[in-house]
mmCIF file of C-alpha atoms in Angstrom:
data_model
loop_
_atom_site.group_PDB
_atom_site.id
_atom_site.type_symbol
_atom_site.label_atom_id
_atom_site.label_comp_id
_atom_site.label_asym_id
_atom_site.label_seq_id
_atom_site.Cartn_x
_atom_site.Cartn_y
_atom_site.Cartn_z
ATOM 1 C CA UNK A 1 73.208 12.526 -108.674
ATOM 2 C CA UNK A 2 73.488 14.902 -105.563
ATOM 3 C CA UNK A 3 73.725 13.427 -102.217
ATOM 4 C CA UNK A 4 72.998 15.371 -99.061
ATOM 5 C CA UNK A 5 75.315 14.960 -96.095
ATOM 6 C CA UNK A 6 74.033 14.325 -92.531
ATOM 7 C CA UNK A 7 74.876 17.960 -91.664
ATOM 8 C CA UNK A 8 72.796 19.286 -94.676
ATOM 9 C CA UNK A 9 69.936 16.985 -93.750
ATOM 10 C CA UNK A 10 70.033 18.115 -90.104
ATOM 11 C CA UNK A 11 69.912 21.800 -90.953
ATOM 12 C CA UNK A 12 67.125 21.380 -93.477
ATOM 13 C CA UNK A 13 65.028 19.215 -91.302
ATOM 14 C CA UNK A 14 65.542 21.311 -88.254
ATOM 15 C CA UNK A 15 64.934 24.793 -89.624
ATOM 16 C CA UNK A 16 63.521 24.432 -93.083
ATOM 17 C CA UNK A 17 64.300 26.779 -95.953
ATOM 18 C CA UNK A 18 63.568 29.743 -97.957
ATOM 19 C CA UNK A 19 62.259 28.421 -101.216
ATOM 20 C CA UNK A 20 62.842 30.352 -104.339
ATOM 21 C CA UNK A 21 60.477 29.663 -107.337
ATOM 22 C CA UNK A 22 59.846 31.660 -110.537
ATOM 23 C CA UNK A 23 57.721 31.905 -113.532
ATOM 24 C CA UNK A 24 59.366 30.566 -116.683
ATOM 25 C CA UNK A 25 59.936 34.234 -117.666
ATOM 26 C CA UNK A 26 61.905 34.807 -114.480
ATOM 27 C CA UNK A 27 59.496 36.501 -112.117
ATOM 28 C CA UNK A 28 60.463 35.347 -108.552
ATOM 29 C CA UNK A 29 58.298 34.372 -105.640
ATOM 30 C CA UNK A 30 59.690 33.011 -102.277
ATOM 31 C CA UNK A 31 57.969 31.100 -99.618
ATOM 32 C CA UNK A 32 59.447 30.107 -96.309
ATOM 33 C CA UNK A 33 58.842 26.789 -94.500
ATOM 34 C CA UNK A 34 60.412 26.119 -91.073
ATOM 35 C CA UNK A 35 61.064 22.338 -91.232
ATOM 36 C CA UNK A 36 61.418 19.608 -93.872
ATOM 37 C CA UNK A 37 61.880 15.882 -94.278
ATOM 38 C CA UNK A 38 64.751 14.467 -96.220
ATOM 39 C CA UNK A 39 64.297 11.123 -97.759
ATOM 40 C CA UNK A 40 66.967 9.013 -99.481
ATOM 41 C CA UNK A 41 70.016 10.805 -100.936
ATOM 42 C CA UNK A 42 68.428 13.942 -102.335
ATOM 43 C CA UNK A 43 64.658 14.205 -101.832
ATOM 44 C CA UNK A 44 63.425 16.978 -99.616
ATOM 45 C CA UNK A 45 59.736 17.327 -98.686
ATOM 46 C CA UNK A 46 57.954 20.352 -97.260
ATOM 47 C CA UNK A 47 54.539 20.643 -95.926
ATOM 48 C CA UNK A 48 52.896 23.864 -97.107
ATOM 49 C CA UNK A 49 49.895 25.749 -95.892
ATOM 50 C CA UNK A 50 46.991 26.165 -98.339
ATOM 51 C CA UNK A 51 48.130 29.871 -98.848
ATOM 52 C CA UNK A 52 51.651 28.844 -99.691
ATOM 53 C CA UNK A 53 50.376 26.274 -102.218
ATOM 54 C CA UNK A 54 48.191 28.959 -103.816
ATOM 55 C CA UNK A 55 51.189 31.261 -104.007
ATOM 56 C CA UNK A 56 53.560 28.949 -105.833
ATOM 57 C CA UNK A 57 51.364 26.476 -107.633
ATOM 58 C CA UNK A 58 51.323 28.256 -110.979
ATOM 59 C CA UNK A 59 55.114 28.779 -110.830
ATOM 60 C CA UNK A 60 55.840 25.142 -110.140
ATOM 61 C CA UNK A 61 53.424 24.050 -112.879
ATOM 62 C CA UNK A 62 55.138 26.110 -115.369
ATOM 63 C CA UNK A 63 58.634 26.019 -114.094
ATOM 64 C CA UNK A 64 59.642 23.316 -111.556
ATOM 65 C CA UNK A 65 63.155 24.757 -110.862
ATOM 66 C CA UNK A 66 63.599 25.891 -107.286
ATOM 67 C CA UNK A 67 66.435 26.995 -105.018
ATOM 68 C CA UNK A 68 66.555 26.395 -101.263
ATOM 69 C CA UNK A 69 68.468 28.392 -98.759
ATOM 70 C CA UNK A 70 68.568 26.981 -95.194
ATOM 71 C CA UNK A 71 66.174 28.950 -92.905
ATOM 72 C CA UNK A 72 66.579 30.691 -89.436
ATOM 73 C CA UNK A 73 70.081 30.162 -88.000
ATOM 74 C CA UNK A 74 70.907 27.976 -90.976
ATOM 75 C CA UNK A 75 71.098 31.283 -93.013
ATOM 76 C CA UNK A 76 74.274 31.930 -91.234
ATOM 77 C CA UNK A 77 75.711 28.582 -90.125
ATOM 78 C CA UNK A 78 74.535 26.224 -92.917
ATOM 79 C CA UNK A 79 76.142 27.956 -95.914
ATOM 80 C CA UNK A 80 74.688 25.887 -98.639
ATOM 81 C CA UNK A 81 72.287 26.361 -101.542
ATOM 82 C CA UNK A 82 70.285 23.421 -103.029
ATOM 83 C CA UNK A 83 68.766 23.608 -106.442
ATOM 84 C CA UNK A 84 66.529 21.118 -107.992
ATOM 85 C CA UNK A 85 63.220 20.203 -109.571
ATOM 86 C CA UNK A 86 59.948 20.413 -107.535
ATOM 87 C CA UNK A 87 56.399 19.171 -107.764
ATOM 88 C CA UNK A 88 53.359 19.541 -105.644
ATOM 89 C CA UNK A 89 51.467 16.460 -104.328
ATOM 90 C CA UNK A 90 48.532 18.017 -102.387
ATOM 91 C CA UNK A 91 50.109 20.272 -99.842
ATOM 92 C CA UNK A 92 53.514 18.535 -100.012
ATOM 93 C CA UNK A 93 56.381 20.180 -102.080
ATOM 94 C CA UNK A 94 58.667 17.434 -103.230
ATOM 95 C CA UNK A 95 62.070 18.712 -104.344
ATOM 96 C CA UNK A 96 64.631 16.439 -106.012
ATOM 97 C CA UNK A 97 67.934 18.137 -105.329
ATOM 98 C CA UNK A 98 70.429 17.977 -108.214
ATOM 99 C CA UNK A 99 72.911 20.669 -107.489
ATOM 100 C CA UNK A 100 74.430 21.723 -104.159
ATOM 101 C CA UNK A 101 76.678 24.824 -103.677
ATOM 102 C CA UNK A 102 78.704 26.191 -100.826
ATOM 103 C CA UNK A 103 77.694 29.769 -100.039
ATOM 104 C CA UNK A 104 80.272 30.357 -97.268
ATOM 105 C CA UNK A 105 81.504 33.916 -97.723
ATOM 106 C CA UNK A 106 85.057 33.973 -99.149
ATOM 107 C CA UNK A 107 86.987 32.213 -101.798
ATOM 108 C CA UNK A 108 84.731 29.102 -101.715
ATOM 109 C CA UNK A 109 81.492 30.963 -102.325
ATOM 110 C CA UNK A 110 79.623 29.281 -105.159
ATOM 111 C CA UNK A 111 81.792 26.170 -105.063
ATOM 112 C CA UNK A 112 79.726 23.307 -106.377
ATOM 113 C CA UNK A 113 79.745 20.556 -103.856
ATOM 114 C CA UNK A 114 77.629 17.765 -105.514
ATOM 115 C CA UNK A 115 80.253 17.142 -108.177
ATOM 116 C CA UNK A 116 82.888 16.319 -105.605
ATOM 117 C CA UNK A 117 83.275 12.812 -104.143
ATOM 118 C CA UNK A 118 80.940 12.346 -101.199
ATOM 119 C CA UNK A 119 83.909 11.685 -98.905
ATOM 120 C CA UNK A 120 85.475 15.057 -99.911
ATOM 121 C CA UNK A 121 82.308 16.804 -99.089
ATOM 122 C CA UNK A 122 82.202 15.321 -95.745
ATOM 123 C CA UNK A 123 85.814 16.374 -95.230
ATOM 124 C CA UNK A 124 85.030 19.806 -96.539
ATOM 125 C CA UNK A 125 82.404 20.204 -93.892
ATOM 126 C CA UNK A 126 84.261 18.892 -90.865
ATOM 127 C CA UNK A 127 87.173 21.146 -91.630
ATOM 128 C CA UNK A 128 85.038 24.228 -91.793
ATOM 129 C CA UNK A 129 82.276 23.882 -89.341
ATOM 130 C CA UNK A 130 82.162 22.465 -85.818
ATOM 131 C CA UNK A 131 78.445 21.827 -85.651
ATOM 132 C CA UNK A 132 76.498 18.870 -87.276
ATOM 133 C CA UNK A 133 73.136 20.736 -87.269
ATOM 134 C CA UNK A 134 71.065 23.294 -85.502
ATOM 135 C CA UNK A 135 71.287 23.607 -81.637
ATOM 136 C CA UNK A 136 68.863 21.240 -79.850
ATOM 137 C CA UNK B 1 57.078 52.594 -101.903
ATOM 138 C CA UNK B 2 58.403 53.777 -98.651
ATOM 139 C CA UNK B 3 59.558 51.282 -96.062
ATOM 140 C CA UNK B 4 58.041 51.704 -92.615
ATOM 141 C CA UNK B 5 60.185 52.574 -89.546
ATOM 142 C CA UNK B 6 59.767 49.088 -88.295
ATOM 143 C CA UNK B 7 60.929 47.626 -91.642
ATOM 144 C CA UNK B 8 63.902 49.957 -91.643
ATOM 145 C CA UNK B 9 64.701 48.903 -88.094
ATOM 146 C CA UNK B 10 64.574 45.217 -89.043
ATOM 147 C CA UNK B 11 66.807 45.697 -92.075
ATOM 148 C CA UNK B 12 69.333 47.882 -90.265
ATOM 149 C CA UNK B 13 70.465 45.958 -87.180
ATOM 150 C CA UNK B 14 73.858 47.218 -86.196
ATOM 151 C CA UNK B 15 76.077 44.979 -84.039
ATOM 152 C CA UNK B 16 75.240 41.395 -83.171
ATOM 153 C CA UNK B 17 76.540 40.549 -86.608
ATOM 154 C CA UNK B 18 73.877 42.652 -88.388
ATOM 155 C CA UNK B 19 70.643 41.743 -90.144
ATOM 156 C CA UNK B 20 70.488 38.632 -92.302
ATOM 157 C CA UNK B 21 68.336 38.135 -95.348
ATOM 158 C CA UNK B 22 67.947 35.850 -98.185
ATOM 159 C CA UNK B 23 68.218 37.219 -101.609
ATOM 160 C CA UNK B 24 66.556 35.392 -104.484
ATOM 161 C CA UNK B 25 67.234 36.259 -108.126
ATOM 162 C CA UNK B 26 66.603 34.205 -111.220
ATOM 163 C CA UNK B 27 67.931 33.814 -114.632
ATOM 164 C CA UNK B 28 66.007 35.266 -117.592
ATOM 165 C CA UNK B 29 64.682 31.788 -118.202
ATOM 166 C CA UNK B 30 63.547 31.309 -114.607
ATOM 167 C CA UNK B 31 66.232 29.361 -112.811
ATOM 168 C CA UNK B 32 66.164 30.652 -109.182
ATOM 169 C CA UNK B 33 69.161 31.487 -106.886
ATOM 170 C CA UNK B 34 68.634 31.855 -103.229
ATOM 171 C CA UNK B 35 71.534 32.947 -100.987
ATOM 172 C CA UNK B 36 71.817 34.478 -97.469
ATOM 173 C CA UNK B 37 73.312 37.931 -97.133
ATOM 174 C CA UNK B 38 74.443 39.535 -94.005
ATOM 175 C CA UNK B 39 75.542 43.074 -94.801
ATOM 176 C CA UNK B 40 72.173 44.765 -95.244
ATOM 177 C CA UNK B 41 70.948 48.334 -95.071
ATOM 178 C CA UNK B 42 68.366 50.927 -96.204
ATOM 179 C CA UNK B 43 69.020 53.863 -98.634
ATOM 180 C CA UNK B 44 66.636 56.796 -98.647
ATOM 181 C CA UNK B 45 63.557 54.909 -97.275
ATOM 182 C CA UNK B 46 62.764 53.195 -100.545
ATOM 183 C CA UNK B 47 65.738 51.016 -101.228
ATOM 184 C CA UNK B 48 67.330 47.958 -99.613
ATOM 185 C CA UNK B 49 71.105 47.746 -99.966
ATOM 186 C CA UNK B 50 73.360 44.786 -99.645
ATOM 187 C CA UNK B 51 77.171 44.584 -99.868
ATOM 188 C CA UNK B 52 78.295 42.837 -102.925
ATOM 189 C CA UNK B 53 81.287 40.943 -101.837
ATOM 190 C CA UNK B 54 80.929 37.471 -103.147
ATOM 191 C CA UNK B 55 77.933 37.442 -105.340
ATOM 192 C CA UNK B 56 78.489 35.393 -108.445
ATOM 193 C CA UNK B 57 75.369 33.806 -109.789
ATOM 194 C CA UNK B 58 73.429 36.757 -108.301
ATOM 195 C CA UNK B 59 75.410 39.125 -110.506
ATOM 196 C CA UNK B 60 74.871 37.024 -113.647
ATOM 197 C CA UNK B 61 71.161 36.857 -112.883
ATOM 198 C CA UNK B 62 70.641 40.540 -112.170
ATOM 199 C CA UNK B 63 72.485 41.590 -115.275
ATOM 200 C CA UNK B 64 69.997 39.596 -117.404
ATOM 201 C CA UNK B 65 66.965 39.877 -115.204
ATOM 202 C CA UNK B 66 67.025 42.749 -112.793
ATOM 203 C CA UNK B 67 64.428 41.734 -110.200
ATOM 204 C CA UNK B 68 64.810 40.048 -106.805
ATOM 205 C CA UNK B 69 63.041 39.053 -103.682
ATOM 206 C CA UNK B 70 64.524 39.659 -100.218
ATOM 207 C CA UNK B 71 63.168 37.705 -97.154
ATOM 208 C CA UNK B 72 64.014 38.321 -93.626
ATOM 209 C CA UNK B 73 66.017 35.390 -92.269
ATOM 210 C CA UNK B 74 65.291 35.708 -88.629
ATOM 211 C CA UNK B 75 61.831 37.003 -88.312
ATOM 212 C CA UNK B 76 60.875 38.442 -84.793
ATOM 213 C CA UNK B 77 57.805 40.255 -83.702
ATOM 214 C CA UNK B 78 55.915 38.911 -86.711
ATOM 215 C CA UNK B 79 58.262 40.432 -89.284
ATOM 216 C CA UNK B 80 57.724 37.664 -91.754
ATOM 217 C CA UNK B 81 58.309 39.955 -94.767
ATOM 218 C CA UNK B 82 59.235 39.431 -98.359
ATOM 219 C CA UNK B 83 60.244 42.512 -100.419
ATOM 220 C CA UNK B 84 60.199 42.469 -104.166
ATOM 221 C CA UNK B 85 61.369 44.902 -106.760
ATOM 222 C CA UNK B 86 63.781 45.888 -109.464
ATOM 223 C CA UNK B 87 67.247 45.043 -108.266
ATOM 224 C CA UNK B 88 70.777 45.644 -109.600
ATOM 225 C CA UNK B 89 74.415 45.967 -108.606
ATOM 226 C CA UNK B 90 76.010 49.355 -108.427
ATOM 227 C CA UNK B 91 79.848 49.509 -108.741
ATOM 228 C CA UNK B 92 82.670 52.035 -108.814
ATOM 229 C CA UNK B 93 83.218 53.009 -112.447
ATOM 230 C CA UNK B 94 79.813 53.828 -113.457
ATOM 231 C CA UNK B 95 79.107 57.323 -114.561
ATOM 232 C CA UNK B 96 78.608 59.367 -111.420
ATOM 233 C CA UNK B 97 75.131 60.385 -112.513
ATOM 234 C CA UNK B 98 73.947 56.852 -113.390
ATOM 235 C CA UNK B 99 70.672 56.253 -111.876
ATOM 236 C CA UNK B 100 68.702 53.052 -111.114
ATOM 237 C CA UNK B 101 65.129 53.692 -110.467
ATOM 238 C CA UNK B 102 65.852 56.992 -108.938
ATOM 239 C CA UNK B 103 68.970 55.991 -106.947
ATOM 240 C CA UNK B 104 72.023 57.847 -108.088
ATOM 241 C CA UNK B 105 75.019 55.488 -108.131
ATOM 242 C CA UNK B 106 77.537 57.915 -106.624
ATOM 243 C CA UNK B 107 75.293 58.688 -103.669
ATOM 244 C CA UNK B 108 74.643 54.983 -102.946
ATOM 245 C CA UNK B 109 78.385 54.155 -103.158
ATOM 246 C CA UNK B 110 79.446 57.154 -101.082
ATOM 247 C CA UNK B 111 77.033 55.895 -98.322
ATOM 248 C CA UNK B 112 77.381 52.110 -98.589
ATOM 249 C CA UNK B 113 80.449 51.484 -100.702
ATOM 250 C CA UNK B 114 82.722 50.707 -97.789
ATOM 251 C CA UNK B 115 80.748 48.402 -95.413
ATOM 252 C CA UNK B 116 83.849 47.311 -93.490
ATOM 253 C CA UNK B 117 84.532 50.848 -92.452
ATOM 254 C CA UNK B 118 80.865 51.902 -91.891
ATOM 255 C CA UNK B 119 79.647 48.840 -90.002
ATOM 256 C CA UNK B 120 82.529 46.428 -89.307
ATOM 257 C CA UNK B 121 81.198 42.882 -88.463
ATOM 258 C CA UNK B 122 83.104 42.624 -85.225
ATOM 259 C CA UNK B 123 80.628 40.108 -83.659
ATOM 260 C CA UNK B 124 80.573 37.549 -86.283
ATOM 261 C CA UNK B 125 81.929 34.216 -85.000
ATOM 262 C CA UNK B 126 85.352 33.303 -86.527
ATOM 263 C CA UNK B 127 84.255 30.138 -88.325
ATOM 264 C CA UNK B 128 81.608 32.015 -90.397
ATOM 265 C CA UNK B 129 83.320 35.464 -90.715
ATOM 266 C CA UNK B 130 84.511 36.195 -94.140
ATOM 267 C CA UNK B 131 88.361 36.112 -94.399
ATOM 268 C CA UNK B 132 88.573 39.762 -95.546
ATOM 269 C CA UNK B 133 85.919 42.129 -96.520
ATOM 270 C CA UNK B 134 86.498 43.062 -100.043
ATOM 271 C CA UNK B 135 83.481 44.847 -101.355
ATOM 272 C CA UNK B 136 82.955 45.217 -105.172
ATOM 273 C CA UNK B 137 79.814 47.265 -105.116
ATOM 274 C CA UNK B 138 76.325 47.487 -103.712
ATOM 275 C CA UNK B 139 73.324 45.330 -104.592
ATOM 276 C CA UNK B 140 70.317 47.707 -104.571
ATOM 277 C CA UNK B 141 66.606 46.965 -104.705
ATOM 278 C CA UNK B 142 63.860 49.543 -105.257
ATOM 279 C CA UNK B 143 61.145 48.037 -103.073
ATOM 280 C CA UNK B 144 57.889 47.936 -104.967
ATOM 281 C CA UNK B 145 55.938 45.640 -102.901
ATOM 282 C CA UNK B 146 56.169 43.743 -99.659
ATOM 283 C CA UNK B 147 54.100 40.491 -98.802
ATOM 284 C CA UNK B 148 53.980 38.190 -95.767
ATOM 285 C CA UNK B 149 55.568 34.793 -95.866
ATOM 286 C CA UNK B 150 53.842 33.618 -92.787
ATOM 287 C CA UNK B 151 52.605 30.279 -93.789
ATOM 288 C CA UNK B 152 48.870 30.841 -93.116
ATOM 289 C CA UNK B 153 48.805 34.207 -94.858
ATOM 290 C CA UNK B 154 51.536 33.622 -97.498
ATOM 291 C CA UNK B 155 51.385 36.168 -100.121
ATOM 292 C CA UNK B 156 49.177 38.636 -98.268
ATOM 293 C CA UNK B 157 50.119 42.244 -99.362
ATOM 294 C CA UNK B 158 51.756 44.164 -96.454
ATOM 295 C CA UNK B 159 52.627 47.263 -98.559
#
């Protein structure tokens, strides 16, 4: 099971994500949410507007798979991609993350992080980035 | 669809590390992939181009399902735009007259095939700068629609 690190959590909660969805035949639609709430090891919750719910509801119903790219400054500094299964409860999009990838440009692009021991992921982060989240 | 001057400006920031977007693609059976891309430009008013340096899943997805969505990562001045349209990767070795939705591969690669020389990313902080810019090709989208991703009007057609 994927486990988000404190750094991942801080970036997602602080600046949200670009959320990729698709029909089951692969037609993509993206919404952007500027904050999130992380619960437990791998649950990310986003509060959506009515218009956002309307935009992705059909996609999520027929194909719950989503991809999350950290938003705002996180698009540069938080080089992660999270993939998982989503469901809508009212206006809350609940994502259970089950894959985590590094998207840092270079030889480690697409490295899958959730299959590494958690301690190794923490070490990976601390040896590559100085921050632990977005600036206050 | 022609991009407006304001859209071209937003997608063609030179210096300051350049424009940043998220590119979303998906497999033919609908598994999305969303990654940030920083080497972004415009070709002939109708296409968005991105340097293909490290794309892996994006490449696999586009070769089986050639469509994408590009979202502006740092929206200012209300530029909460999502662009959608047919998307592929053009690479040296294609026949020179190879066309993708009206874009000739040779013309695209002549203009955008060497980003490091055309627009070197001199202002990217060292801890996030790619170790060496090795460009394999150009990701190109023929923009067919643009919608707003501003939460209260998400999905509203812009162009």
